[in-house]
Coordinates of N, CA, C and O in Angstrom, one line a residue:
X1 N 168.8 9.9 160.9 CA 169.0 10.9 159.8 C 169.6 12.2 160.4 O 169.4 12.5 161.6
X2 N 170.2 12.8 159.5 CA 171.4 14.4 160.3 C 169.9 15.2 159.6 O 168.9 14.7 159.0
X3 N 170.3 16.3 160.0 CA 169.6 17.2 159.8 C 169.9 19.1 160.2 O 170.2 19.4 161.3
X4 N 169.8 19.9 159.3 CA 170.6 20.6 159.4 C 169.7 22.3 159.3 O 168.5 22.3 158.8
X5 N 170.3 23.7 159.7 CA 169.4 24.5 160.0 C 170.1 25.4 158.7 O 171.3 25.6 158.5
X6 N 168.9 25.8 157.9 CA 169.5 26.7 156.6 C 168.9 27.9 156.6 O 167.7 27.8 156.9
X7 N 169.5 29.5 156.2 CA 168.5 30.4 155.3 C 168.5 30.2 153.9 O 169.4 29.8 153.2
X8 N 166.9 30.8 153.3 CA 166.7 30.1 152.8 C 165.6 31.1 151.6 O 164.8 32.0 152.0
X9 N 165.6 30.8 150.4 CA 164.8 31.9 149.4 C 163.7 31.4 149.6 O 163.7 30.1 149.7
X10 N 162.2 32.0 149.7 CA 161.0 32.1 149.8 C 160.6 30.9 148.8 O 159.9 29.9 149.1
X11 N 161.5 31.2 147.0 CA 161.3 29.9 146.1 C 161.6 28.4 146.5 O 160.9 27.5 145.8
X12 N 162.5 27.8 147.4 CA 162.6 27.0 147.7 C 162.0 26.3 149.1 O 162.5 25.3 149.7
X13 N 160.9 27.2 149.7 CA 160.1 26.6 150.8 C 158.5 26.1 149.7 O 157.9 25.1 149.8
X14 N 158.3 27.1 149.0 CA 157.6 26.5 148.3 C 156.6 24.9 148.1 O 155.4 24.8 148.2
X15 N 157.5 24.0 147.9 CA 156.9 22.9 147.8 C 156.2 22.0 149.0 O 155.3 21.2 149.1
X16 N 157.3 22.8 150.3 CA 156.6 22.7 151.5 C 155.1 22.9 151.9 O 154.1 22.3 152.0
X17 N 155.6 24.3 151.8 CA 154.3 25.1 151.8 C 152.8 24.8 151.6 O 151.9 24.9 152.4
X18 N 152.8 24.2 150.1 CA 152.0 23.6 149.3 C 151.2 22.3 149.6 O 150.0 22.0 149.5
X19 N 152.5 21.6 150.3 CA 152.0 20.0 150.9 C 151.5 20.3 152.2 O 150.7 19.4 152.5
X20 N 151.6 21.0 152.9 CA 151.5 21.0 154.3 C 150.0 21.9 154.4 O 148.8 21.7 154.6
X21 N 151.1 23.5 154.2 CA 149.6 24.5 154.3 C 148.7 25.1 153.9 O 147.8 25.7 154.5
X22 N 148.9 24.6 152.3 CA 147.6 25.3 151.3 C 148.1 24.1 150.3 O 148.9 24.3 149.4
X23 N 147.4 22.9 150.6 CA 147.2 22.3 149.3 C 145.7 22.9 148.4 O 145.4 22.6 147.2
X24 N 145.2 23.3 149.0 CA 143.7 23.7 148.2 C 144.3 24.9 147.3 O 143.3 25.4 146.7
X25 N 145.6 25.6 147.0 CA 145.6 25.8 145.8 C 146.0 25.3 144.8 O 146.6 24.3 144.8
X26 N 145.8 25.8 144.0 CA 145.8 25.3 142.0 C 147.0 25.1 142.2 O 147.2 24.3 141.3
X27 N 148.3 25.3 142.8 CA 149.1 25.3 142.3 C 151.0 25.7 143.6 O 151.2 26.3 144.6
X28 N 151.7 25.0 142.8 CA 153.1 25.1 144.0 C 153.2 26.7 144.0 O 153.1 27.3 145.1
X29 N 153.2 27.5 142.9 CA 153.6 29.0 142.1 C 153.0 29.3 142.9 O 153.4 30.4 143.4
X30 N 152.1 28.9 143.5 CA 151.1 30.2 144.3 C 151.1 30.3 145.7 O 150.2 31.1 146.2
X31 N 152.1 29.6 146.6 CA 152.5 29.6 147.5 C 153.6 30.0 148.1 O 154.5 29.5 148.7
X32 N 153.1 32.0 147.5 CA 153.8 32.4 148.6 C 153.2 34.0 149.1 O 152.1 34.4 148.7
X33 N 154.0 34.8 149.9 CA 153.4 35.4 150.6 C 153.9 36.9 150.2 O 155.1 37.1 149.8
X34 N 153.1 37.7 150.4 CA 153.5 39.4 149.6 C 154.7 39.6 150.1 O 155.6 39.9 149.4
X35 N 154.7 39.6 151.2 CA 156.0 39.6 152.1 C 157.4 39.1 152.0 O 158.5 39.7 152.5
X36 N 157.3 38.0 151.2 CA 158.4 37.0 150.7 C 159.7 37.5 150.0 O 160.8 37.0 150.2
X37 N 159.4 38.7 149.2 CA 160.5 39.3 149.0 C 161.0 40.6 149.2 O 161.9 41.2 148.4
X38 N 160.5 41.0 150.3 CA 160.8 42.2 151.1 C 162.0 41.9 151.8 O 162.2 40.8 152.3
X39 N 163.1 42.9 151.8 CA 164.6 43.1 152.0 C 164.3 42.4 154.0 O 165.2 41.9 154.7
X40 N 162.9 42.7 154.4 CA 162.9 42.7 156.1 C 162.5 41.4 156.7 O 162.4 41.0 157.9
X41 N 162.1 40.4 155.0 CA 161.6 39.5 155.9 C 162.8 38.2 155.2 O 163.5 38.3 154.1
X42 N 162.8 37.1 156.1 CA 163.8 35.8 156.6 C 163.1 34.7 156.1 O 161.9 34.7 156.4
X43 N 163.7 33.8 155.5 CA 163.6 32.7 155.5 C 164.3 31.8 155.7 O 165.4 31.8 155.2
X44 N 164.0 30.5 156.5 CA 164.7 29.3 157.2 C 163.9 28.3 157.1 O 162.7 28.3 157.0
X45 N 164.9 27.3 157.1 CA 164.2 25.7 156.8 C 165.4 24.5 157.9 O 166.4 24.8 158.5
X46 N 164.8 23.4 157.7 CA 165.9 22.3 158.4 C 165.6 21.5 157.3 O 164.5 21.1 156.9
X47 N 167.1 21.2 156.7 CA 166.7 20.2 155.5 C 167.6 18.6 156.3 O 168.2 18.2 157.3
X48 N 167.1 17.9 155.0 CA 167.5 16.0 155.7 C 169.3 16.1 155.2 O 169.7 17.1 154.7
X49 N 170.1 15.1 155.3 CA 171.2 15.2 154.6 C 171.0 14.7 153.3 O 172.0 14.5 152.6
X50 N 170.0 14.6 152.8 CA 169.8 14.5 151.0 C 169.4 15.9 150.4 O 169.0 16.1 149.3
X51 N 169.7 16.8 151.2 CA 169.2 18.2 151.2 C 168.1 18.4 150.9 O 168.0 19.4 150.3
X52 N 166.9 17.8 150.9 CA 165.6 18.3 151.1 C 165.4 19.1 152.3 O 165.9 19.0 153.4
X53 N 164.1 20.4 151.9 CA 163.8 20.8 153.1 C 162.6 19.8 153.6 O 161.5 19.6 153.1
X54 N 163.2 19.4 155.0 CA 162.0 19.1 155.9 C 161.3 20.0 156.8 O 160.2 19.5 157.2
X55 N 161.5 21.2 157.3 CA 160.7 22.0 157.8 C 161.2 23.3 156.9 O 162.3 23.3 156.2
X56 N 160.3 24.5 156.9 CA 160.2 25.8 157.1 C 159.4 26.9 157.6 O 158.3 26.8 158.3
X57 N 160.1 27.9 157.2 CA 158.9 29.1 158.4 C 159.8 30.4 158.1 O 161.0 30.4 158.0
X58 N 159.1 31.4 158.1 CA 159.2 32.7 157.5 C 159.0 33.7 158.5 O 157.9 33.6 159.2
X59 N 159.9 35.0 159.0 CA 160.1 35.8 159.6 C 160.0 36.9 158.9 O 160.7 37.0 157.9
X60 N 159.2 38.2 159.2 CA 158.6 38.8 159.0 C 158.7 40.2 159.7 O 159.0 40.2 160.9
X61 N 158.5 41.6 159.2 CA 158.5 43.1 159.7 C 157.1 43.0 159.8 O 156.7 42.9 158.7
X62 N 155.9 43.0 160.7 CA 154.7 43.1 160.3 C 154.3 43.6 161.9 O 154.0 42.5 162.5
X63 N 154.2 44.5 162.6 CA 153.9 45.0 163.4 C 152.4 44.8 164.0 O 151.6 44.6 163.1
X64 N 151.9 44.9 165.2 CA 150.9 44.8 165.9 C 150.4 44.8 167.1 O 151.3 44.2 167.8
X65 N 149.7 45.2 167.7 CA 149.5 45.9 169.6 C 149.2 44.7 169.7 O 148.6 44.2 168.7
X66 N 149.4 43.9 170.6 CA 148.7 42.6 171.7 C 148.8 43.2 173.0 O 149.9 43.4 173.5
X67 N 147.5 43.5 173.7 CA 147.6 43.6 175.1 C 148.7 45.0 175.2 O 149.7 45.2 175.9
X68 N 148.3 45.6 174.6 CA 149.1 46.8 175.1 C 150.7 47.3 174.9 O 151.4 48.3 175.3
X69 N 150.9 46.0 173.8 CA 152.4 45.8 173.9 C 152.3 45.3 172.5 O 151.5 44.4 172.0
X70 N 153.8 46.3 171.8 CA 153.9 46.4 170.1 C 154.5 45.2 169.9 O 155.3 45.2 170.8
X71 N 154.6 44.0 169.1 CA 155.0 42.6 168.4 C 155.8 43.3 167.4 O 155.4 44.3 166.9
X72 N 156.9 42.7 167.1 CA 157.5 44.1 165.9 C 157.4 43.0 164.4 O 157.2 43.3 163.2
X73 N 157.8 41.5 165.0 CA 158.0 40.4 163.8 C 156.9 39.4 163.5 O 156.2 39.0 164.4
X74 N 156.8 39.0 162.5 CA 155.8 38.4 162.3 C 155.6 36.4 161.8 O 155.5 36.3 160.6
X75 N 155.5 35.5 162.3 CA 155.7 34.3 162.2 C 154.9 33.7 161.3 O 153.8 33.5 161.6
X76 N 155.2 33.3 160.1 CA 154.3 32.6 159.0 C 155.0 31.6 158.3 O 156.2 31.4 158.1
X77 N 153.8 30.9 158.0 CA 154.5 29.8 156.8 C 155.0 28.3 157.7 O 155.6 27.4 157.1
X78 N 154.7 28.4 158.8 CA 156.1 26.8 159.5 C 155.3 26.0 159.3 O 154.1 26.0 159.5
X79 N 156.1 25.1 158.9 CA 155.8 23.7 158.4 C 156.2 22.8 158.6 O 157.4 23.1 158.4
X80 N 156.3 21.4 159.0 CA 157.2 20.4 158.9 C 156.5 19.1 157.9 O 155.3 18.7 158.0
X81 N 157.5 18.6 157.1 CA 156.8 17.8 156.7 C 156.4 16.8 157.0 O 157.1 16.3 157.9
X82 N 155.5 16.1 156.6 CA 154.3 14.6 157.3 C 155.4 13.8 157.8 O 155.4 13.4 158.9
X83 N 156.6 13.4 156.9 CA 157.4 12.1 157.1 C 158.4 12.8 157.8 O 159.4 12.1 157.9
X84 N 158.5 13.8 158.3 CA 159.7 14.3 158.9 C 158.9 14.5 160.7 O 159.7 14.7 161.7
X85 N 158.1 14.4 160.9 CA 157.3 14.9 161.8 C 157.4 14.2 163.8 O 158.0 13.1 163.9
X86 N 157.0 14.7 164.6 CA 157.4 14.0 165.9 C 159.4 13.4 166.1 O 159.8 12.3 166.4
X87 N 159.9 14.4 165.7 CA 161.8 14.3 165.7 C 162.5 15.7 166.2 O 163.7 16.0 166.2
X88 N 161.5 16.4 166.6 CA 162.0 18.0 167.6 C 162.2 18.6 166.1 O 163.1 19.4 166.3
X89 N 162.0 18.6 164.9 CA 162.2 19.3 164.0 C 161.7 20.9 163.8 O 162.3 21.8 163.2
X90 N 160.6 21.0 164.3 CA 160.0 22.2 164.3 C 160.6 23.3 165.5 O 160.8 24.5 165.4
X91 N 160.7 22.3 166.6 CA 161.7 23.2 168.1 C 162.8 23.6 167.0 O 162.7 24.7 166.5
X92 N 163.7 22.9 166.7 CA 165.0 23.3 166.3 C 165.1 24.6 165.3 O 165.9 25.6 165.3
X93 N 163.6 24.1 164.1 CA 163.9 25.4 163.2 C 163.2 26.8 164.1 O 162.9 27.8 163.4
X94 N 162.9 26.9 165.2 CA 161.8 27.8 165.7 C 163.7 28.3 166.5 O 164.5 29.3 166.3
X95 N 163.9 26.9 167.4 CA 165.5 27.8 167.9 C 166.1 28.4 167.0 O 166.4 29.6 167.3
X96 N 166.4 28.2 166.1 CA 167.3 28.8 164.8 C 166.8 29.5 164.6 O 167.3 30.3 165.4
X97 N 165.7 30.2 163.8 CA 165.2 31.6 163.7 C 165.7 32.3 164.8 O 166.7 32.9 164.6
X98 N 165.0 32.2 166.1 CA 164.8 33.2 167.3 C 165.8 33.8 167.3 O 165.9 35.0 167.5
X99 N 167.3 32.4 166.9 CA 168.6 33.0 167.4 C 168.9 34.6 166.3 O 169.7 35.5 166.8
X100 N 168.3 34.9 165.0 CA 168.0 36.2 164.2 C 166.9 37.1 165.0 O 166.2 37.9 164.4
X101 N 166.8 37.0 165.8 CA 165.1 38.1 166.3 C 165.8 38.3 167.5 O 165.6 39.5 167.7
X102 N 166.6 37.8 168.6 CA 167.2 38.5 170.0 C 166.9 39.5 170.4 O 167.4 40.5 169.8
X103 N 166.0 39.6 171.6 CA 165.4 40.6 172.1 C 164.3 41.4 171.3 O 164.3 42.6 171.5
X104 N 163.6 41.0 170.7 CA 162.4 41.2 169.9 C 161.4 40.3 170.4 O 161.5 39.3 171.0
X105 N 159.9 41.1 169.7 CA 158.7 40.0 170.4 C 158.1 40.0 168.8 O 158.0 41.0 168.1
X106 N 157.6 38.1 168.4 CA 157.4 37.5 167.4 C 155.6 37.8 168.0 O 155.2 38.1 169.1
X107 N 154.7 37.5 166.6 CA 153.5 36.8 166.7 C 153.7 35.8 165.7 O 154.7 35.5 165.2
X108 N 152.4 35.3 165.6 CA 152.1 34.6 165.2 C 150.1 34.1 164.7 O 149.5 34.4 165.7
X109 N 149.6 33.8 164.0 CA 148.6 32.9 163.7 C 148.7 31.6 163.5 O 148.9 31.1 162.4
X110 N 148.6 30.6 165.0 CA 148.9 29.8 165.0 C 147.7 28.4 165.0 O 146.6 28.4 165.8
X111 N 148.1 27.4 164.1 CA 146.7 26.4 163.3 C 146.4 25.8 164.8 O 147.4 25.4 165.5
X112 N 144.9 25.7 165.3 CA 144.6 24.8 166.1 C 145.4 23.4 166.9 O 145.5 23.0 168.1
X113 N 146.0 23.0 165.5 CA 146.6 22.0 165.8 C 148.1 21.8 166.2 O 148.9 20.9 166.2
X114 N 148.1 23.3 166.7 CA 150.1 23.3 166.5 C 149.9 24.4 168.0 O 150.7 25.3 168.4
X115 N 149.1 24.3 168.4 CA 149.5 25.2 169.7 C 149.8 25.2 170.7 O 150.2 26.1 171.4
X116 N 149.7 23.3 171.0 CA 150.5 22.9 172.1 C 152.0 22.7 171.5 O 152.9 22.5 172.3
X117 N 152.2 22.8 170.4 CA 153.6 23.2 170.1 C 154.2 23.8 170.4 O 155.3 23.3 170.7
X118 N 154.1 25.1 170.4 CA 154.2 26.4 170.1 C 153.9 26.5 171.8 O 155.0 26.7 172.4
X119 N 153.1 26.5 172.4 CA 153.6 26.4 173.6 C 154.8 25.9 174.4 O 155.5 26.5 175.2
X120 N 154.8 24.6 174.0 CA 156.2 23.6 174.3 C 157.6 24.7 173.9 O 158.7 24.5 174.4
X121 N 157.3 25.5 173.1 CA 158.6 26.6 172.7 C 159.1 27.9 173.4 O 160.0 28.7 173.4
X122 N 157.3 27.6 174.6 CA 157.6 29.3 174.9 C 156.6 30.2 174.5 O 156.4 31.4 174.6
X123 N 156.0 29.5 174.0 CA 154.9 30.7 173.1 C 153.4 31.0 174.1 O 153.1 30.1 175.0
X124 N 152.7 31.9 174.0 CA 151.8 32.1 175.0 C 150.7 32.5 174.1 O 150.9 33.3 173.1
X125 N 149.4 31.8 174.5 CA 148.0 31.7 173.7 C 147.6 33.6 173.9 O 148.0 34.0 175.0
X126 N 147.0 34.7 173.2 CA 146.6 35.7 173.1 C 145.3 35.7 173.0 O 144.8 36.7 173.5
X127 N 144.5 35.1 172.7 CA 142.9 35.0 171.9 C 142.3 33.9 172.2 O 142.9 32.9 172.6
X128 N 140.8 33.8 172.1 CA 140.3 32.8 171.7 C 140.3 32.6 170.6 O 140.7 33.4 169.8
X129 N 139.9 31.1 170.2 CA 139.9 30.9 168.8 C 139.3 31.7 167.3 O 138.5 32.7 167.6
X130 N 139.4 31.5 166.5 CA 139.0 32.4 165.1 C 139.1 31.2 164.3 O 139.6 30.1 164.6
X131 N 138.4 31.7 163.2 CA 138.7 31.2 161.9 C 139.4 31.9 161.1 O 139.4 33.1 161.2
X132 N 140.1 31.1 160.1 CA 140.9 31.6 159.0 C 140.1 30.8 157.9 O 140.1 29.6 157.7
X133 N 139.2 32.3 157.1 CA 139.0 30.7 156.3 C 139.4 29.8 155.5 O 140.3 29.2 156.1
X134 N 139.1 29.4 154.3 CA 139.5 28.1 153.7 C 140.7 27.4 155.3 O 140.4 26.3 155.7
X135 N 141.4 27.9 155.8 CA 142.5 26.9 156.4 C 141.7 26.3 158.0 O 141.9 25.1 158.3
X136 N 141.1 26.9 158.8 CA 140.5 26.4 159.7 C 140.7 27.7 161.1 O 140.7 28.9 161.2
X137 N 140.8 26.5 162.2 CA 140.8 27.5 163.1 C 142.3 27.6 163.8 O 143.1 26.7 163.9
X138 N 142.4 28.9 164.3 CA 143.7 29.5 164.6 C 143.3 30.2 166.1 O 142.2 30.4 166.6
X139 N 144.6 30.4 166.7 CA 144.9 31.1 167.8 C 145.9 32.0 168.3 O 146.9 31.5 168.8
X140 N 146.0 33.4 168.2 CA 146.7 34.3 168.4 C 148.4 34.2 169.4 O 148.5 34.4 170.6
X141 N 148.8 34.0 169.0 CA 150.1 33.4 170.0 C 151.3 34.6 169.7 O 151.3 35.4 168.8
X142 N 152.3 34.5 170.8 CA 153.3 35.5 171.0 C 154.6 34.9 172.0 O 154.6 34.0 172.9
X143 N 155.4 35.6 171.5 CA 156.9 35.2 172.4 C 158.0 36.4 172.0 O 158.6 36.7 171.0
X144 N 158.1 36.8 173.7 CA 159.4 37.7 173.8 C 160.8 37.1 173.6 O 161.4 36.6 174.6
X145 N 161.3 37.1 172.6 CA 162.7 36.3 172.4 C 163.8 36.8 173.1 O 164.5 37.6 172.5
X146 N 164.2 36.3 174.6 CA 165.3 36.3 175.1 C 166.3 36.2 174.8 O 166.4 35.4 173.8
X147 N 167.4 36.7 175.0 CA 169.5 36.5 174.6 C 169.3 35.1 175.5 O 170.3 34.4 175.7

């Protein structure tokens, strides 16, 4: 299957969203983020050639000190879907963003389960674990985006 790197309106990650990261809400409508339609924040997805999206992930103005050192962007929302999953799909949409953030440093709240990912990308652990609740446990992660 081709697969392809798109930007993309906050309304149409949506259904992702929903399946992957908060199915415990009532609802698709309610999956999204304050942020979403702020002029500073990005959206991208990798859709299949039937143009579905199979992954997305949301780039963000949300500033924060880690270790002494200001994060200026903020990493939320990445998803890939169940049937789309183990195909580098998530590297590619994480390459595609980065290539909009050049020379900037991203964070992130990254799910337990996605951190050796997110490593595999470049990404470096900040914290010990936390909870988020209803969603589980997370780990503080960061990456200076190189040219």
């Amino acid at each position: 299957m081709k697969y392809s790197f798109h930007k993309e309106s906050a309304m149409e990650l949506r259904p992702l969203r929903f399946l992957v990261l908060w199915p415990h809400k009532a609802a698709m409508e309610e999956c999204l983020l304050d942020a979403d339609f702020l002029a500073t924040t990005q959206h991208f997805s990798i859709r299949d050639e039937k143009g579905e999206v199979s992954a997305c992930c949301s780039v963000m103005s949300e500033s924060r000190e880690i270790d002494e050192e200001i994060y200026n962007l903020r990493l939320r929302a990445m998803a890939v879907h169940p049937n789309h999953r183990r195909q580098g799909l998530g590297k590619q949409l994480l390459i595609g963003a980065e290539q909009f953030f050049l020379n900037q440093s991203i964070w992130c709240d990254a799910r337990e389960v996605a951190v050796l990912f997110y490593k595999s990308c470049g990404w470096e652990v900040k914290s010990e674990v936390y909870q988020i609740p209803i969603i589980g446990p997370h780990y503080l992660m960061v990456k200076n985006v190189m040219c």
